[in-house]
């Protein structure tokens, strides 16, 4: 079941990247005028880091699956 869960996290990562490209990437030039990055893109970044870390961890543990 590690492989299926890994594929779920790969799909989450892809959907997350698509969401960023559609919602936040077009507004990125406006971030230059503010002092910090808005909350939404930071949440997307955190989800991305977490989901890819899960993909790596699940990929490593697939070798130990019975």
mmCIF file of N, CA and C in Angstrom:
data_model
loop_
_atom_site.group_PDB
_atom_site.id
_atom_site.type_symbol
_atom_site.label_atom_id
_atom_site.label_comp_id
_atom_site.label_asym_id
_atom_site.label_seq_id
_atom_site.Cartn_x
_atom_site.Cartn_y
_atom_site.Cartn_z
ATOM 1 N N UNK A 1 0.797 -1.206 0.000
ATOM 2 C CA UNK A 1 0.000 0.000 0.000
ATOM 3 C C UNK A 1 0.839 1.269 0.000
ATOM 4 N N UNK A 2 2.164 1.099 0.193
ATOM 5 C CA UNK A 2 3.053 2.263 0.147
ATOM 6 C C UNK A 2 3.042 2.915 -1.238
ATOM 7 N N UNK A 3 3.038 2.076 -2.277
ATOM 8 C CA UNK A 3 3.072 2.615 -3.635
ATOM 9 C C UNK A 3 1.816 3.417 -3.956
ATOM 10 N N UNK A 4 0.663 2.899 -3.554
ATOM 11 C CA UNK A 4 -0.585 3.629 -3.818
ATOM 12 C C UNK A 4 -0.626 4.951 -3.064
ATOM 13 N N UNK A 5 -0.167 4.928 -1.828
ATOM 14 C CA UNK A 5 -0.133 6.165 -1.045
ATOM 15 C C UNK A 5 0.869 7.150 -1.647
ATOM 16 N N UNK A 6 1.978 6.633 -2.157
ATOM 17 C CA UNK A 6 2.955 7.496 -2.823
ATOM 18 C C UNK A 6 2.328 8.163 -4.044
ATOM 19 N N UNK A 7 1.574 7.410 -4.827
ATOM 20 C CA UNK A 7 0.910 7.987 -5.995
ATOM 21 C C UNK A 7 -0.113 9.043 -5.594
ATOM 22 N N UNK A 8 -0.770 8.850 -4.471
ATOM 23 C CA UNK A 8 -1.708 9.866 -3.976
ATOM 24 C C UNK A 8 -0.958 11.164 -3.689
ATOM 25 N N UNK A 9 0.202 11.060 -3.042
ATOM 26 C CA UNK A 9 0.972 12.266 -2.732
ATOM 27 C C UNK A 9 1.574 12.895 -3.979
ATOM 28 N N UNK A 10 1.917 12.097 -4.976
ATOM 29 C CA UNK A 10 2.376 12.664 -6.247
ATOM 30 C C UNK A 10 1.238 13.442 -6.904
ATOM 31 N N UNK A 11 0.028 12.889 -6.844
ATOM 32 C CA UNK A 11 -1.136 13.593 -7.401
ATOM 33 C C UNK A 11 -1.408 14.879 -6.632
ATOM 34 N N UNK A 12 -1.301 14.833 -5.305
ATOM 35 C CA UNK A 12 -1.486 16.045 -4.491
ATOM 36 C C UNK A 12 -0.454 17.097 -4.875
ATOM 37 N N UNK A 13 0.773 16.664 -5.093
ATOM 38 C CA UNK A 13 1.819 17.611 -5.496
ATOM 39 C C UNK A 13 1.522 18.236 -6.849
ATOM 40 N N UNK A 14 1.043 17.441 -7.776
ATOM 41 C CA UNK A 14 0.698 17.972 -9.090
ATOM 42 C C UNK A 14 -0.464 18.940 -9.049
ATOM 43 N N UNK A 15 -1.493 18.595 -8.290
ATOM 44 C CA UNK A 15 -2.648 19.488 -8.147
ATOM 45 C C UNK A 15 -2.236 20.774 -7.447
ATOM 46 N N UNK A 16 -1.373 20.643 -6.458
ATOM 47 C CA UNK A 16 -0.877 21.813 -5.733
ATOM 48 C C UNK A 16 -0.095 22.736 -6.668
ATOM 49 N N UNK A 17 0.754 22.181 -7.513
ATOM 50 C CA UNK A 17 1.524 22.992 -8.457
ATOM 51 C C UNK A 17 0.610 23.665 -9.478
ATOM 52 N N UNK A 18 -0.377 22.939 -9.950
ATOM 53 C CA UNK A 18 -1.337 23.513 -10.892
ATOM 54 C C UNK A 18 -2.125 24.652 -10.240
ATOM 55 N N UNK A 19 -2.528 24.463 -9.000
ATOM 56 C CA UNK A 19 -3.246 25.503 -8.262
ATOM 57 C C UNK A 19 -2.389 26.761 -8.125
ATOM 58 N N UNK A 20 -1.106 26.568 -7.809
ATOM 59 C CA UNK A 20 -0.205 27.715 -7.696
ATOM 60 C C UNK A 20 -0.081 28.450 -9.030
ATOM 61 N N UNK A 21 0.083 27.695 -10.110
ATOM 62 C CA UNK A 21 0.254 28.310 -11.425
ATOM 63 C C UNK A 21 -0.970 29.099 -11.860
ATOM 64 N N UNK A 22 -2.144 28.605 -11.527
ATOM 65 C CA UNK A 22 -3.384 29.266 -11.948
ATOM 66 C C UNK A 22 -3.732 30.446 -11.044
ATOM 67 N N UNK A 23 -3.597 30.263 -9.735
ATOM 68 C CA UNK A 23 -4.088 31.272 -8.791
ATOM 69 C C UNK A 23 -3.034 32.317 -8.424
ATOM 70 N N UNK A 24 -1.815 31.889 -8.104
ATOM 71 C CA UNK A 24 -0.839 32.810 -7.520
ATOM 72 C C UNK A 24 0.237 33.298 -8.480
ATOM 73 N N UNK A 25 0.625 32.502 -9.445
ATOM 74 C CA UNK A 25 1.710 32.920 -10.342
ATOM 75 C C UNK A 25 1.386 34.195 -11.118
ATOM 76 N N UNK A 26 0.166 34.373 -11.626
ATOM 77 C CA UNK A 26 -0.126 35.627 -12.344
ATOM 78 C C UNK A 26 -0.037 36.873 -11.460
ATOM 79 N N UNK A 27 -0.197 36.738 -10.166
ATOM 80 C CA UNK A 27 -0.164 37.889 -9.251
ATOM 81 C C UNK A 27 1.210 38.097 -8.615
ATOM 82 N N UNK A 28 2.206 37.366 -9.060
ATOM 83 C CA UNK A 28 3.494 37.394 -8.400
ATOM 84 C C UNK A 28 4.191 38.754 -8.489
ATOM 85 N N UNK A 29 3.964 39.504 -9.542
ATOM 86 C CA UNK A 29 4.614 40.816 -9.688
ATOM 87 C C UNK A 29 4.154 41.790 -8.607
ATOM 88 N N UNK A 30 2.945 41.620 -8.114
ATOM 89 C CA UNK A 30 2.434 42.507 -7.070
ATOM 90 C C UNK A 30 3.109 42.267 -5.725
ATOM 91 N N UNK A 31 3.761 41.125 -5.565
ATOM 92 C CA UNK A 31 4.426 40.833 -4.298
ATOM 93 C C UNK A 31 5.654 41.704 -4.083
ATOM 94 N N UNK A 32 6.191 42.279 -5.154
ATOM 95 C CA UNK A 32 7.384 43.110 -5.019
ATOM 96 C C UNK A 32 7.108 44.366 -4.200
ATOM 97 N N UNK A 33 5.870 44.827 -4.233
ATOM 98 C CA UNK A 33 5.547 46.052 -3.495
ATOM 99 C C UNK A 33 5.302 45.797 -2.011
ATOM 100 N N UNK A 34 5.086 44.552 -1.616
ATOM 101 C CA UNK A 34 4.844 44.263 -0.198
ATOM 102 C C UNK A 34 6.138 43.782 0.455
ATOM 103 N N UNK A 35 6.131 43.782 1.772
ATOM 104 C CA UNK A 35 7.338 43.413 2.508
ATOM 105 C C UNK A 35 7.504 41.902 2.644
ATOM 106 N N UNK A 36 6.408 41.136 2.546
ATOM 107 C CA UNK A 36 6.529 39.690 2.647
ATOM 108 C C UNK A 36 5.573 38.996 1.674
ATOM 109 N N UNK A 37 5.753 37.717 1.537
ATOM 110 C CA UNK A 37 4.925 36.918 0.634
ATOM 111 C C UNK A 37 3.569 36.669 1.304
ATOM 112 N N UNK A 38 2.466 36.755 0.561
ATOM 113 C CA UNK A 38 1.153 36.512 1.148
ATOM 114 C C UNK A 38 1.025 35.094 1.711
ATOM 115 N N UNK A 39 0.016 34.904 2.550
ATOM 116 C CA UNK A 39 -0.189 33.636 3.240
ATOM 117 C C UNK A 39 -0.495 32.495 2.269
ATOM 118 N N UNK A 40 -1.295 32.733 1.255
ATOM 119 C CA UNK A 40 -1.687 31.676 0.327
ATOM 120 C C UNK A 40 -0.514 30.971 -0.332
ATOM 121 N N UNK A 41 0.400 31.708 -0.940
ATOM 122 C CA UNK A 41 1.566 31.051 -1.543
ATOM 123 C C UNK A 41 2.459 30.348 -0.523
ATOM 124 N N UNK A 42 2.513 30.866 0.684
ATOM 125 C CA UNK A 42 3.297 30.188 1.712
ATOM 126 C C UNK A 42 2.669 28.853 2.088
ATOM 127 N N UNK A 43 1.337 28.802 2.139
ATOM 128 C CA UNK A 43 0.649 27.540 2.422
ATOM 129 C C UNK A 43 0.883 26.556 1.287
ATOM 130 N N UNK A 44 0.807 27.035 0.045
ATOM 131 C CA UNK A 44 1.066 26.177 -1.108
ATOM 132 C C UNK A 44 2.493 25.631 -1.044
ATOM 133 N N UNK A 45 3.442 26.453 -0.657
ATOM 134 C CA UNK A 45 4.832 26.001 -0.533
ATOM 135 C C UNK A 45 4.973 24.945 0.553
ATOM 136 N N UNK A 46 4.303 25.142 1.670
ATOM 137 C CA UNK A 46 4.374 24.167 2.759
ATOM 138 C C UNK A 46 3.749 22.831 2.346
ATOM 139 N N UNK A 47 2.620 22.890 1.652
ATOM 140 C CA UNK A 47 1.979 21.663 1.168
ATOM 141 C C UNK A 47 2.894 20.956 0.181
ATOM 142 N N UNK A 48 3.553 21.720 -0.665
ATOM 143 C CA UNK A 48 4.468 21.132 -1.635
ATOM 144 C C UNK A 48 5.630 20.428 -0.944
ATOM 145 N N UNK A 49 6.252 21.098 -0.002
ATOM 146 C CA UNK A 49 7.375 20.490 0.718
ATOM 147 C C UNK A 49 6.944 19.237 1.467
ATOM 148 N N UNK A 50 5.808 19.294 2.126
ATOM 149 C CA UNK A 50 5.320 18.150 2.880
ATOM 150 C C UNK A 50 4.959 16.980 1.974
ATOM 151 N N UNK A 51 4.273 17.264 0.871
ATOM 152 C CA UNK A 51 3.858 16.182 -0.012
ATOM 153 C C UNK A 51 5.060 15.522 -0.688
ATOM 154 N N UNK A 52 6.058 16.304 -1.108
ATOM 155 C CA UNK A 52 7.232 15.690 -1.724
ATOM 156 C C UNK A 52 8.070 14.935 -0.702
ATOM 157 N N UNK A 53 8.107 15.404 0.521
ATOM 158 C CA UNK A 53 8.801 14.653 1.574
ATOM 159 C C UNK A 53 8.113 13.306 1.802
ATOM 160 N N UNK A 54 6.791 13.293 1.750
ATOM 161 C CA UNK A 54 6.048 12.038 1.891
ATOM 162 C C UNK A 54 6.313 11.116 0.704
ATOM 163 N N UNK A 55 6.401 11.669 -0.489
ATOM 164 C CA UNK A 55 6.709 10.856 -1.676
ATOM 165 C C UNK A 55 8.073 10.185 -1.505
ATOM 166 N N UNK A 56 9.047 10.939 -1.050
ATOM 167 C CA UNK A 56 10.391 10.385 -0.854
ATOM 168 C C UNK A 56 10.388 9.324 0.230
ATOM 169 N N UNK A 57 9.746 9.614 1.359
ATOM 170 C CA UNK A 57 9.715 8.657 2.467
ATOM 171 C C UNK A 57 8.979 7.375 2.071
ATOM 172 N N UNK A 58 7.864 7.527 1.381
ATOM 173 C CA UNK A 58 7.125 6.333 0.959
ATOM 174 C C UNK A 58 7.886 5.546 -0.093
ATOM 175 N N UNK A 59 8.613 6.231 -0.953
ATOM 176 C CA UNK A 59 9.429 5.549 -1.932
ATOM 177 C C UNK A 59 10.542 4.748 -1.274
ATOM 178 N N UNK A 60 11.112 5.289 -0.210
ATOM 179 C CA UNK A 60 12.160 4.575 0.506
ATOM 180 C C UNK A 60 11.608 3.376 1.272
ATOM 181 N N UNK A 61 10.401 3.483 1.797
ATOM 182 C CA UNK A 61 9.845 2.390 2.590
ATOM 183 C C UNK A 61 9.199 1.303 1.735
ATOM 184 N N UNK A 62 9.031 1.525 0.433
ATOM 185 C CA UNK A 62 8.448 0.489 -0.428
ATOM 186 C C UNK A 62 9.307 -0.767 -0.461
ATOM 187 N N UNK A 63 10.597 -0.628 -0.238
ATOM 188 C CA UNK A 63 11.495 -1.787 -0.248
ATOM 189 C C UNK A 63 11.218 -2.735 0.910
ATOM 190 N N UNK A 64 10.582 -2.246 1.957
ATOM 191 C CA UNK A 64 10.351 -3.055 3.152
ATOM 192 C C UNK A 64 8.928 -3.596 3.213
ATOM 193 N N UNK A 65 8.160 -3.375 2.148
ATOM 194 C CA UNK A 65 6.780 -3.840 2.115
ATOM 195 C C UNK A 65 6.763 -5.357 1.903
ATOM 196 N N UNK A 66 5.909 -6.015 2.618
ATOM 197 C CA UNK A 66 5.802 -7.483 2.486
ATOM 198 C C UNK A 66 4.907 -7.882 1.356
#
